[in-house]
């Protein structure tokens, strides 16, 4: 019996969706008139802060804190024009998102949307303003409105690479419409053949569709164009991992960490590789570092819980799964794995069952949740309910060894000799399946 889904990896497409390769245009050439009491020094300081806030690309984890501080300084000056306030609010929201401050980020996005509502002329909308409002809407969870704005921005400027890229990312991340997203990324690359963000996003889209060769071609080109970008190496590492090239994936994650030693997402993914290589202690050490850098990452806590589970440190695993759930209450896999850890540790079977109930609500089609529930019912001495869980799983996957063996145990405990046949069938599929149950006290 093992915890569900092994490690989860940080997916770079989510990074691109909010804080990735979405370039900001040049600053406005003029500033708002300053009050008579302001000095030239104050005006220069405001201009400098605004420049640091919005210049170049949108913020990433590496510069999020400094960019947020610069945006705050510029906004507090009360010397910015309406369009500058809107952009500073949007940029600060993205910086705060990157820093894990979702509450304050949300306030910035809402304010940015409201300001762009006032700035955009519905009779003659400007493409860049529509694009920025779309980013604000998407970040605040208003996906359909964001889609409308991206499309309107493209209509206003059919050569807007930013709008095509933003819409493509939304289609991939929010809609899982990878074919349509790839069409948008194709258009970006016609307009800007060396657009690294489009190459990364299209590569991820191909990877999601199982077209790993095409994915690697895009990611190799992205790395060649931007060898100093840790996020690009992270993206290629993920495709290498999907191809089964664990050594190649590890090299990319290690290279990303050389460029940015505090890149927590690369640590999380490298830990996943170490776990798959059977190096659970090394995985825990990496995740300790990641959590020290970002204590609001549910993925880091979840993965450390999984590594501790593999090391049979069930009490520690329960604590880490609890931390993941506290940060992300809808993380169904964390509920499932905490349920399994509690059942194996024997510390609280009632709480384990409650966790598995929540996991089932969040992941009704996940067969590992059914296996966990069956295991808990067997531990509770209720083979009839265990049988129901295993039957449900086997209806979907008749060759699932864990479910077959568990059903066999349930049937035997109910006096049904057919249980032996289930166990023999399970052992044919996986000769080690009996050990998964025996280790935890079920034979």
CSV table of C-alpha atoms in Angstrom, one decimal:
chain,number,residue,atom,x,y,z
A,1,UNK,CA,0.0,0.0,0.0
A,2,UNK,CA,1.5,3.3,-1.0
A,3,UNK,CA,0.5,6.9,-0.8
A,4,UNK,CA,-1.4,8.2,-3.9
A,5,UNK,CA,0.2,9.6,-7.0
A,6,UNK,CA,3.7,9.7,-5.6
A,7,UNK,CA,5.2,13.1,-5.9
A,8,UNK,CA,3.5,16.1,-7.5
A,9,UNK,CA,5.6,18.4,-9.6
A,10,UNK,CA,5.4,22.1,-9.9
A,11,UNK,CA,4.0,22.8,-13.4
A,12,UNK,CA,5.6,25.7,-15.1
A,13,UNK,CA,2.5,26.4,-17.2
A,14,UNK,CA,0.9,27.8,-14.0
A,15,UNK,CA,3.8,30.1,-13.5
A,16,UNK,CA,3.5,31.3,-17.1
A,17,UNK,CA,-0.2,31.9,-16.6
A,18,UNK,CA,0.2,34.6,-13.9
A,19,UNK,CA,3.8,35.7,-13.5
A,20,UNK,CA,5.7,34.5,-16.6
A,21,UNK,CA,6.7,35.8,-19.9
A,22,UNK,CA,4.2,38.7,-20.3
A,23,UNK,CA,6.2,41.7,-21.2
A,24,UNK,CA,5.2,45.2,-20.1
A,25,UNK,CA,5.6,48.0,-22.7
A,26,UNK,CA,7.7,51.1,-22.3
A,27,UNK,CA,6.8,53.7,-19.7
A,28,UNK,CA,4.7,56.7,-20.5
A,29,UNK,CA,7.0,59.6,-21.6
A,30,UNK,CA,5.3,62.1,-19.3
A,31,UNK,CA,4.3,62.1,-15.7
A,32,UNK,CA,1.4,63.6,-13.9
A,33,UNK,CA,1.8,67.2,-12.7
A,34,UNK,CA,3.2,67.2,-9.2
A,35,UNK,CA,1.7,69.3,-6.4
A,36,UNK,CA,3.4,72.6,-5.8
A,37,UNK,CA,4.8,71.5,-2.5
A,38,UNK,CA,6.6,68.5,-4.1
A,39,UNK,CA,10.3,68.8,-4.8
A,40,UNK,CA,12.2,67.7,-7.9
A,41,UNK,CA,13.8,65.1,-5.7
A,42,UNK,CA,10.4,63.6,-4.8
A,43,UNK,CA,9.4,63.5,-8.5
A,44,UNK,CA,12.6,61.8,-9.5
A,45,UNK,CA,12.1,59.3,-6.7
A,46,UNK,CA,8.6,58.5,-7.9
A,47,UNK,CA,9.7,58.1,-11.5
A,48,UNK,CA,12.5,55.8,-10.3
A,49,UNK,CA,10.1,53.7,-8.2
A,50,UNK,CA,7.6,53.4,-11.0
A,51,UNK,CA,10.3,52.4,-13.5
A,52,UNK,CA,11.5,49.7,-11.1
A,53,UNK,CA,7.9,48.6,-10.6
A,54,UNK,CA,6.8,48.1,-14.2
A,55,UNK,CA,9.8,47.9,-16.5
A,56,UNK,CA,10.6,44.7,-18.4
A,57,UNK,CA,8.8,41.5,-17.7
A,58,UNK,CA,6.1,41.0,-15.0
A,59,UNK,CA,7.6,40.0,-11.6
A,60,UNK,CA,8.8,36.5,-10.8
A,61,UNK,CA,9.6,34.9,-7.5
A,62,UNK,CA,13.2,36.2,-7.8
A,63,UNK,CA,12.3,39.9,-7.9
A,64,UNK,CA,8.8,39.8,-6.4
A,65,UNK,CA,9.6,41.6,-3.1
A,66,UNK,CA,11.6,44.4,-4.6
A,67,UNK,CA,9.1,45.0,-7.4
A,68,UNK,CA,6.2,45.0,-4.9
A,69,UNK,CA,8.0,47.5,-2.7
A,70,UNK,CA,8.8,49.7,-5.7
A,71,UNK,CA,5.1,49.6,-6.8
A,72,UNK,CA,4.0,50.5,-3.3
A,73,UNK,CA,6.4,53.5,-3.2
A,74,UNK,CA,5.2,54.8,-6.6
A,75,UNK,CA,1.5,54.4,-5.7
A,76,UNK,CA,1.9,56.0,-2.3
A,77,UNK,CA,3.4,59.1,-3.9
A,78,UNK,CA,0.0,59.9,-5.4
A,79,UNK,CA,1.8,61.4,-8.4
A,80,UNK,CA,0.9,58.7,-11.0
A,81,UNK,CA,-1.5,59.1,-13.9
A,82,UNK,CA,-4.6,56.9,-14.0
A,83,UNK,CA,-3.1,54.4,-16.5
A,84,UNK,CA,0.1,54.2,-14.5
A,85,UNK,CA,-1.9,53.5,-11.3
A,86,UNK,CA,-3.7,50.7,-13.1
A,87,UNK,CA,-0.4,49.1,-14.3
A,88,UNK,CA,1.3,49.5,-11.0
A,89,UNK,CA,-1.7,47.9,-9.3
A,90,UNK,CA,-1.6,45.0,-11.7
A,91,UNK,CA,2.2,44.6,-11.4
A,92,UNK,CA,2.1,44.7,-7.6
A,93,UNK,CA,-0.7,42.1,-7.6
A,94,UNK,CA,1.5,39.7,-9.7
A,95,UNK,CA,4.5,40.4,-7.4
A,96,UNK,CA,2.3,39.6,-4.4
A,97,UNK,CA,1.1,36.5,-6.0
A,98,UNK,CA,4.7,35.4,-6.6
A,99,UNK,CA,5.4,36.1,-2.9
A,100,UNK,CA,2.4,34.0,-1.7
A,101,UNK,CA,0.3,37.0,-0.5
A,102,UNK,CA,-2.9,36.0,-2.3
A,103,UNK,CA,-5.2,38.2,-0.2
A,104,UNK,CA,-3.4,41.5,-0.9
A,105,UNK,CA,-2.8,40.4,-4.5
A,106,UNK,CA,-6.5,39.9,-5.0
A,107,UNK,CA,-7.2,43.4,-3.8
A,108,UNK,CA,-4.7,44.8,-6.4
A,109,UNK,CA,-6.3,42.8,-9.2
A,110,UNK,CA,-9.8,44.0,-8.4
A,111,UNK,CA,-8.6,47.6,-8.3
A,112,UNK,CA,-6.7,47.1,-11.6
A,113,UNK,CA,-9.8,45.8,-13.2
A,114,UNK,CA,-11.9,48.7,-12.0
A,115,UNK,CA,-9.3,51.2,-13.2
A,116,UNK,CA,-9.1,49.6,-16.7
A,117,UNK,CA,-12.9,49.7,-16.8
A,118,UNK,CA,-12.7,53.4,-16.5
A,119,UNK,CA,-9.7,53.8,-18.9
A,120,UNK,CA,-10.9,51.7,-21.8
A,121,UNK,CA,-13.1,53.4,-24.4
A,122,UNK,CA,-15.7,50.8,-25.4
A,123,UNK,CA,-16.1,52.5,-28.8
A,124,UNK,CA,-12.3,52.5,-29.6
A,125,UNK,CA,-10.6,50.1,-27.2
A,126,UNK,CA,-6.8,50.0,-27.1
A,127,UNK,CA,-5.3,46.6,-27.5
A,128,UNK,CA,-2.7,46.9,-24.7
A,129,UNK,CA,-5.2,48.1,-22.2
A,130,UNK,CA,-7.6,45.3,-23.1
A,131,UNK,CA,-4.7,42.8,-22.6
A,132,UNK,CA,-3.8,44.2,-19.2
A,133,UNK,CA,-7.4,44.1,-18.1
A,134,UNK,CA,-7.5,40.5,-19.3
A,135,UNK,CA,-4.5,39.6,-17.2
A,136,UNK,CA,-6.2,41.3,-14.2
A,137,UNK,CA,-9.4,39.5,-14.8
A,138,UNK,CA,-7.7,36.1,-15.2
A,139,UNK,CA,-5.7,36.6,-12.1
A,140,UNK,CA,-8.8,37.4,-10.1
A,141,UNK,CA,-10.6,34.2,-11.4
A,142,UNK,CA,-12.9,35.9,-14.0
A,143,UNK,CA,-11.9,33.5,-16.7
A,144,UNK,CA,-14.7,34.0,-19.2
A,145,UNK,CA,-14.4,37.8,-19.1
A,146,UNK,CA,-10.6,37.5,-19.4
A,147,UNK,CA,-11.1,35.4,-22.5
A,148,UNK,CA,-13.4,38.0,-24.0
A,149,UNK,CA,-10.8,40.7,-23.4
A,150,UNK,CA,-7.9,38.7,-24.9
A,151,UNK,CA,-10.0,38.1,-28.0
A,152,UNK,CA,-11.0,41.8,-28.1
A,153,UNK,CA,-7.3,42.8,-27.8
A,154,UNK,CA,-6.5,40.5,-30.8
A,155,UNK,CA,-9.3,42.0,-32.8
A,156,UNK,CA,-8.0,45.5,-32.0
A,157,UNK,CA,-4.4,44.4,-33.0
A,158,UNK,CA,-4.2,41.1,-34.9
A,159,UNK,CA,-0.4,41.2,-34.4
A,160,UNK,CA,-0.5,41.4,-30.6
A,161,UNK,CA,1.8,38.6,-29.6
A,162,UNK,CA,1.0,39.4,-25.9
A,163,UNK,CA,-2.8,38.8,-26.4
A,164,UNK,CA,-2.3,35.6,-28.3
A,165,UNK,CA,0.1,34.3,-25.6
A,166,UNK,CA,-2.2,35.3,-22.8
A,167,UNK,CA,-5.2,33.7,-24.4
A,168,UNK,CA,-3.3,30.6,-25.2
A,169,UNK,CA,-2.1,30.3,-21.6
A,170,UNK,CA,-5.6,30.8,-20.3
A,171,UNK,CA,-6.9,28.1,-22.7
A,172,UNK,CA,-4.2,25.7,-21.5
A,173,UNK,CA,-4.4,26.4,-17.7
A,174,UNK,CA,-8.0,27.2,-17.1
A,175,UNK,CA,-9.8,25.2,-19.9
A,176,UNK,CA,-7.3,22.4,-20.5
A,177,UNK,CA,-8.0,23.1,-24.2
A,178,UNK,CA,-4.5,22.3,-25.3
A,179,UNK,CA,-5.1,22.0,-29.0
A,180,UNK,CA,-6.7,25.5,-29.1
A,181,UNK,CA,-3.9,26.9,-26.9
A,182,UNK,CA,-1.3,25.5,-29.3
A,183,UNK,CA,-3.0,27.3,-32.2
A,184,UNK,CA,-2.5,30.6,-30.3
A,185,UNK,CA,1.1,29.8,-29.4
A,186,UNK,CA,1.7,29.1,-33.1
A,187,UNK,CA,0.4,32.5,-34.0
A,188,UNK,CA,2.7,34.1,-31.4
A,189,UNK,CA,5.7,32.3,-33.0
A,190,UNK,CA,4.7,33.6,-36.4
A,191,UNK,CA,4.8,37.1,-35.1
A,192,UNK,CA,7.8,36.6,-32.9
A,193,UNK,CA,9.8,33.5,-33.8
A,194,UNK,CA,12.0,33.7,-30.8
A,195,UNK,CA,9.3,34.3,-28.2
A,196,UNK,CA,10.6,32.1,-25.3
A,197,UNK,CA,7.3,32.3,-23.4
A,198,UNK,CA,5.4,30.9,-26.4
A,199,UNK,CA,8.0,28.1,-26.9
A,200,UNK,CA,7.7,27.1,-23.2
A,201,UNK,CA,3.9,27.2,-23.2
A,202,UNK,CA,3.6,25.3,-26.5
A,203,UNK,CA,6.1,22.8,-25.3
A,204,UNK,CA,4.1,22.2,-22.2
A,205,UNK,CA,0.9,21.9,-24.3
A,206,UNK,CA,2.5,19.3,-26.5
A,207,UNK,CA,3.7,17.5,-23.3
A,208,UNK,CA,0.1,17.5,-21.9
A,209,UNK,CA,-1.0,15.9,-25.2
A,210,UNK,CA,1.7,13.2,-25.0
A,211,UNK,CA,3.6,14.6,-28.0
A,212,UNK,CA,6.9,14.5,-26.1
A,213,UNK,CA,9.2,14.8,-29.2
A,214,UNK,CA,7.6,18.0,-30.3
A,215,UNK,CA,7.6,19.2,-26.7
A,216,UNK,CA,11.3,18.6,-26.4
A,217,UNK,CA,12.0,20.4,-29.7
A,218,UNK,CA,10.3,23.5,-28.3
A,219,UNK,CA,11.9,23.3,-24.9
A,220,UNK,CA,15.4,22.7,-26.4
A,221,UNK,CA,15.0,25.8,-28.5
A,222,UNK,CA,13.7,27.8,-25.5
A,223,UNK,CA,16.8,26.8,-23.5
A,224,UNK,CA,19.1,27.7,-26.4
A,225,UNK,CA,17.5,31.2,-26.6
A,226,UNK,CA,17.3,31.7,-22.8
A,227,UNK,CA,19.9,29.5,-21.1
A,228,UNK,CA,20.0,31.9,-18.1
A,229,UNK,CA,16.2,31.5,-17.3
A,230,UNK,CA,15.6,29.0,-14.5
A,231,UNK,CA,11.9,28.7,-15.4
A,232,UNK,CA,12.8,27.5,-18.9
A,233,UNK,CA,15.1,24.8,-17.5
A,234,UNK,CA,12.3,23.8,-15.1
A,235,UNK,CA,9.9,23.4,-18.0
A,236,UNK,CA,12.4,21.2,-19.9
A,237,UNK,CA,13.1,19.1,-16.8
A,238,UNK,CA,9.4,18.3,-16.6
A,239,UNK,CA,9.3,17.0,-20.2
A,240,UNK,CA,12.5,15.0,-19.6
A,241,UNK,CA,10.8,13.4,-16.5
A,242,UNK,CA,7.7,12.5,-18.6
A,243,UNK,CA,10.0,10.9,-21.1
A,244,UNK,CA,11.5,8.8,-18.3
A,245,UNK,CA,14.8,10.5,-18.6
A,246,UNK,CA,15.2,11.1,-14.8
A,247,UNK,CA,18.9,11.9,-15.1
A,248,UNK,CA,18.2,14.6,-17.8
A,249,UNK,CA,15.4,16.1,-15.7
A,250,UNK,CA,17.7,16.2,-12.6
A,251,UNK,CA,20.4,18.0,-14.7
A,252,UNK,CA,17.9,20.7,-15.7
A,253,UNK,CA,16.6,21.2,-12.2
A,254,UNK,CA,20.2,21.4,-10.8
A,255,UNK,CA,21.1,23.9,-13.6
A,256,UNK,CA,18.1,26.0,-12.6
A,257,UNK,CA,19.3,26.0,-9.0
A,258,UNK,CA,22.8,27.0,-10.0
A,259,UNK,CA,21.2,30.1,-11.6
A,260,UNK,CA,18.9,30.7,-8.7
A,261,UNK,CA,19.8,28.8,-5.5
A,262,UNK,CA,16.5,29.9,-3.9
A,263,UNK,CA,14.3,28.6,-6.7
A,264,UNK,CA,11.9,26.6,-4.5
A,265,UNK,CA,10.0,25.1,-7.5
A,266,UNK,CA,13.2,23.5,-8.9
A,267,UNK,CA,13.9,22.1,-5.4
A,268,UNK,CA,10.4,20.6,-5.3
A,269,UNK,CA,10.8,18.9,-8.7
A,270,UNK,CA,14.3,17.7,-8.0
A,271,UNK,CA,13.0,16.2,-4.8
A,272,UNK,CA,10.4,14.3,-7.0
A,273,UNK,CA,13.3,12.9,-9.1
A,274,UNK,CA,15.2,11.8,-6.0
A,275,UNK,CA,12.1,10.1,-4.7
A,276,UNK,CA,11.6,8.2,-7.9
A,277,UNK,CA,15.2,7.2,-7.7
A,278,UNK,CA,14.6,5.7,-4.3
A,279,UNK,CA,16.4,8.5,-2.5
A,280,UNK,CA,13.7,9.6,0.0
A,281,UNK,CA,16.1,11.1,2.5
A,282,UNK,CA,17.6,13.3,-0.2
A,283,UNK,CA,14.1,14.3,-1.2
A,284,UNK,CA,13.3,15.3,2.4
A,285,UNK,CA,16.5,17.4,2.6
A,286,UNK,CA,15.6,19.3,-0.6
A,287,UNK,CA,12.0,19.9,0.6
A,288,UNK,CA,13.3,21.2,3.9
A,289,UNK,CA,15.1,23.8,1.9
A,290,UNK,CA,12.1,24.6,-0.3
A,291,UNK,CA,9.8,25.0,2.7
A,292,UNK,CA,12.3,27.3,4.5
A,293,UNK,CA,12.1,29.5,1.4
A,294,UNK,CA,8.4,29.3,0.8
A,295,UNK,CA,6.3,28.2,3.7
A,296,UNK,CA,3.1,28.7,1.7
A,297,UNK,CA,3.7,26.0,-0.8
A,298,UNK,CA,1.2,23.2,-0.3
A,299,UNK,CA,3.1,21.1,-2.9
A,300,UNK,CA,6.3,21.2,-0.8
A,301,UNK,CA,4.5,20.0,2.3
A,302,UNK,CA,2.6,17.4,0.3
A,303,UNK,CA,5.8,16.0,-1.3
A,304,UNK,CA,7.7,16.0,2.0
A,305,UNK,CA,4.8,14.1,3.5
A,306,UNK,CA,5.1,11.5,0.7
A,307,UNK,CA,8.9,11.1,1.2
A,308,UNK,CA,8.4,10.7,4.9
A,309,UNK,CA,5.7,8.1,4.2
A,310,UNK,CA,8.2,6.2,2.1
A,311,UNK,CA,10.6,6.3,5.1
A,312,UNK,CA,7.8,5.0,7.3
A,313,UNK,CA,7.8,8.2,9.3
A,314,UNK,CA,4.0,8.3,9.4
A,315,UNK,CA,3.6,10.8,12.2
A,316,UNK,CA,5.8,13.3,10.3
A,317,UNK,CA,3.9,12.6,7.1
A,318,UNK,CA,0.6,13.3,8.9
A,319,UNK,CA,1.9,16.7,10.1
A,320,UNK,CA,3.0,17.6,6.6
A,321,UNK,CA,-0.2,16.5,4.9
A,322,UNK,CA,-2.1,18.6,7.5
A,323,UNK,CA,0.1,21.6,6.6
A,324,UNK,CA,-0.6,21.1,2.9
A,325,UNK,CA,-4.4,20.9,3.6
A,326,UNK,CA,-4.3,24.1,5.7
A,327,UNK,CA,-2.7,26.0,2.8
A,328,UNK,CA,-4.9,24.4,0.1
A,329,UNK,CA,-8.1,23.0,1.6
A,330,UNK,CA,-9.2,21.4,-1.7
A,331,UNK,CA,-6.0,19.3,-2.1
A,332,UNK,CA,-7.8,15.9,-2.3
A,333,UNK,CA,-4.6,13.8,-2.6
A,334,UNK,CA,-3.4,15.3,0.7
A,335,UNK,CA,-6.6,14.1,2.5
A,336,UNK,CA,-6.2,10.7,0.9
A,337,UNK,CA,-2.6,10.3,1.9
A,338,UNK,CA,-3.2,11.6,5.4
A,339,UNK,CA,-6.0,9.1,5.7
A,340,UNK,CA,-3.7,6.3,4.6
A,341,UNK,CA,-1.0,7.4,7.0
A,342,UNK,CA,-3.4,7.5,9.9
A,343,UNK,CA,-4.7,4.1,9.1
A,344,UNK,CA,-1.3,2.5,8.8
A,345,UNK,CA,-0.1,4.2,12.0
A,346,UNK,CA,-3.2,3.0,13.7
A,347,UNK,CA,-3.4,6.4,15.5
A,348,UNK,CA,-6.9,7.4,14.6
A,349,UNK,CA,-9.0,5.3,12.3
A,350,UNK,CA,-12.1,7.5,12.7
A,351,UNK,CA,-10.1,10.5,11.6
A,352,UNK,CA,-8.7,8.5,8.8
A,353,UNK,CA,-12.2,7.6,7.6
A,354,UNK,CA,-13.2,11.3,7.8
A,355,UNK,CA,-10.2,12.2,5.7
A,356,UNK,CA,-11.1,9.6,3.1
A,357,UNK,CA,-14.7,10.9,3.0
A,358,UNK,CA,-13.3,14.4,2.2
A,359,UNK,CA,-10.9,12.9,-0.4
A,360,UNK,CA,-13.8,11.1,-2.1
A,361,UNK,CA,-15.8,14.4,-2.3
A,362,UNK,CA,-12.9,16.2,-3.9
A,363,UNK,CA,-11.7,13.2,-6.1
A,364,UNK,CA,-14.8,11.1,-6.8
A,365,UNK,CA,-13.1,9.3,-9.7
A,366,UNK,CA,-9.8,8.6,-8.2
A,367,UNK,CA,-9.2,4.9,-7.7
A,368,UNK,CA,-6.5,5.3,-5.1
A,369,UNK,CA,-9.1,7.0,-2.9
A,370,UNK,CA,-11.2,3.8,-3.3
A,371,UNK,CA,-8.3,1.6,-2.4
A,372,UNK,CA,-7.5,3.7,0.7
A,373,UNK,CA,-11.1,3.5,1.8
A,374,UNK,CA,-11.2,-0.2,1.4
A,375,UNK,CA,-8.0,-0.5,3.4
A,376,UNK,CA,-9.5,1.6,6.2
A,377,UNK,CA,-12.6,-0.5,6.4
A,378,UNK,CA,-10.6,-3.7,6.5
A,379,UNK,CA,-8.6,-2.2,9.4
A,380,UNK,CA,-11.9,-1.2,11.1
A,381,UNK,CA,-13.1,-4.8,10.7
A,382,UNK,CA,-15.9,-4.0,8.3
A,383,UNK,CA,-15.2,-6.2,5.2
A,384,UNK,CA,-18.6,-5.6,3.6
A,385,UNK,CA,-18.0,-1.9,3.3
A,386,UNK,CA,-14.4,-2.6,2.1
A,387,UNK,CA,-15.9,-4.9,-0.6
A,388,UNK,CA,-18.1,-2.1,-1.9
A,389,UNK,CA,-15.1,0.2,-2.3
A,390,UNK,CA,-13.0,-2.4,-4.1
A,391,UNK,CA,-15.9,-3.4,-6.4
A,392,UNK,CA,-16.3,0.3,-7.4
A,393,UNK,CA,-12.6,0.5,-8.3
A,394,UNK,CA,-12.7,-2.8,-10.2
A,395,UNK,CA,-15.7,-1.7,-12.2
A,396,UNK,CA,-13.5,1.0,-13.7
A,397,UNK,CA,-10.2,-1.0,-13.8
A,398,UNK,CA,-10.7,-4.8,-13.6
A,399,UNK,CA,-7.0,-5.4,-13.6
A,400,UNK,CA,-6.1,-3.2,-10.7
A,401,UNK,CA,-3.9,-5.4,-8.5
A,402,UNK,CA,-4.4,-3.6,-5.2
A,403,UNK,CA,-8.2,-3.6,-5.6
A,404,UNK,CA,-8.3,-7.2,-6.6
A,405,UNK,CA,-6.2,-8.3,-3.6
A,406,UNK,CA,-8.1,-6.1,-1.2
A,407,UNK,CA,-11.4,-7.5,-2.5
A,408,UNK,CA,-10.0,-11.0,-2.0
A,409,UNK,CA,-9.2,-10.2,1.6
A,410,UNK,CA,-12.7,-8.7,2.1
A,411,UNK,CA,-14.4,-11.8,0.6
A,412,UNK,CA,-12.3,-14.2,2.7
A,413,UNK,CA,-13.2,-12.4,5.8
A,414,UNK,CA,-16.9,-12.6,4.8
A,415,UNK,CA,-16.5,-16.4,4.3
A,416,UNK,CA,-16.5,-16.2,0.5
A,417,UNK,CA,-14.0,-18.7,-1.0
A,418,UNK,CA,-14.0,-16.6,-4.2
A,419,UNK,CA,-11.6,-14.3,-2.4
A,420,UNK,CA,-8.7,-16.7,-3.1
A,421,UNK,CA,-9.3,-16.4,-6.8
A,422,UNK,CA,-9.1,-12.6,-6.5
A,423,UNK,CA,-5.8,-12.8,-4.6
A,424,UNK,CA,-4.3,-15.2,-7.2
A,425,UNK,CA,-5.4,-12.9,-10.0
A,426,UNK,CA,-3.8,-9.9,-8.2
A,427,UNK,CA,-0.6,-11.8,-7.7
A,428,UNK,CA,-0.4,-12.6,-11.4
A,429,UNK,CA,-0.6,-8.9,-12.2
A,430,UNK,CA,1.7,-7.8,-9.4
A,431,UNK,CA,3.6,-10.5,-7.5
A,432,UNK,CA,4.5,-8.1,-4.7
A,433,UNK,CA,0.9,-6.9,-4.0
A,434,UNK,CA,0.5,-9.2,-0.9
A,435,UNK,CA,3.5,-7.5,0.7
A,436,UNK,CA,1.7,-4.1,0.4
A,437,UNK,CA,-1.0,-5.4,2.7
A,438,UNK,CA,1.1,-7.6,5.0
A,439,UNK,CA,3.5,-4.8,5.9
A,440,UNK,CA,0.6,-3.0,7.4
A,441,UNK,CA,-0.9,-5.9,9.3
A,442,UNK,CA,-3.4,-7.3,6.7
A,443,UNK,CA,-3.0,-10.8,5.3
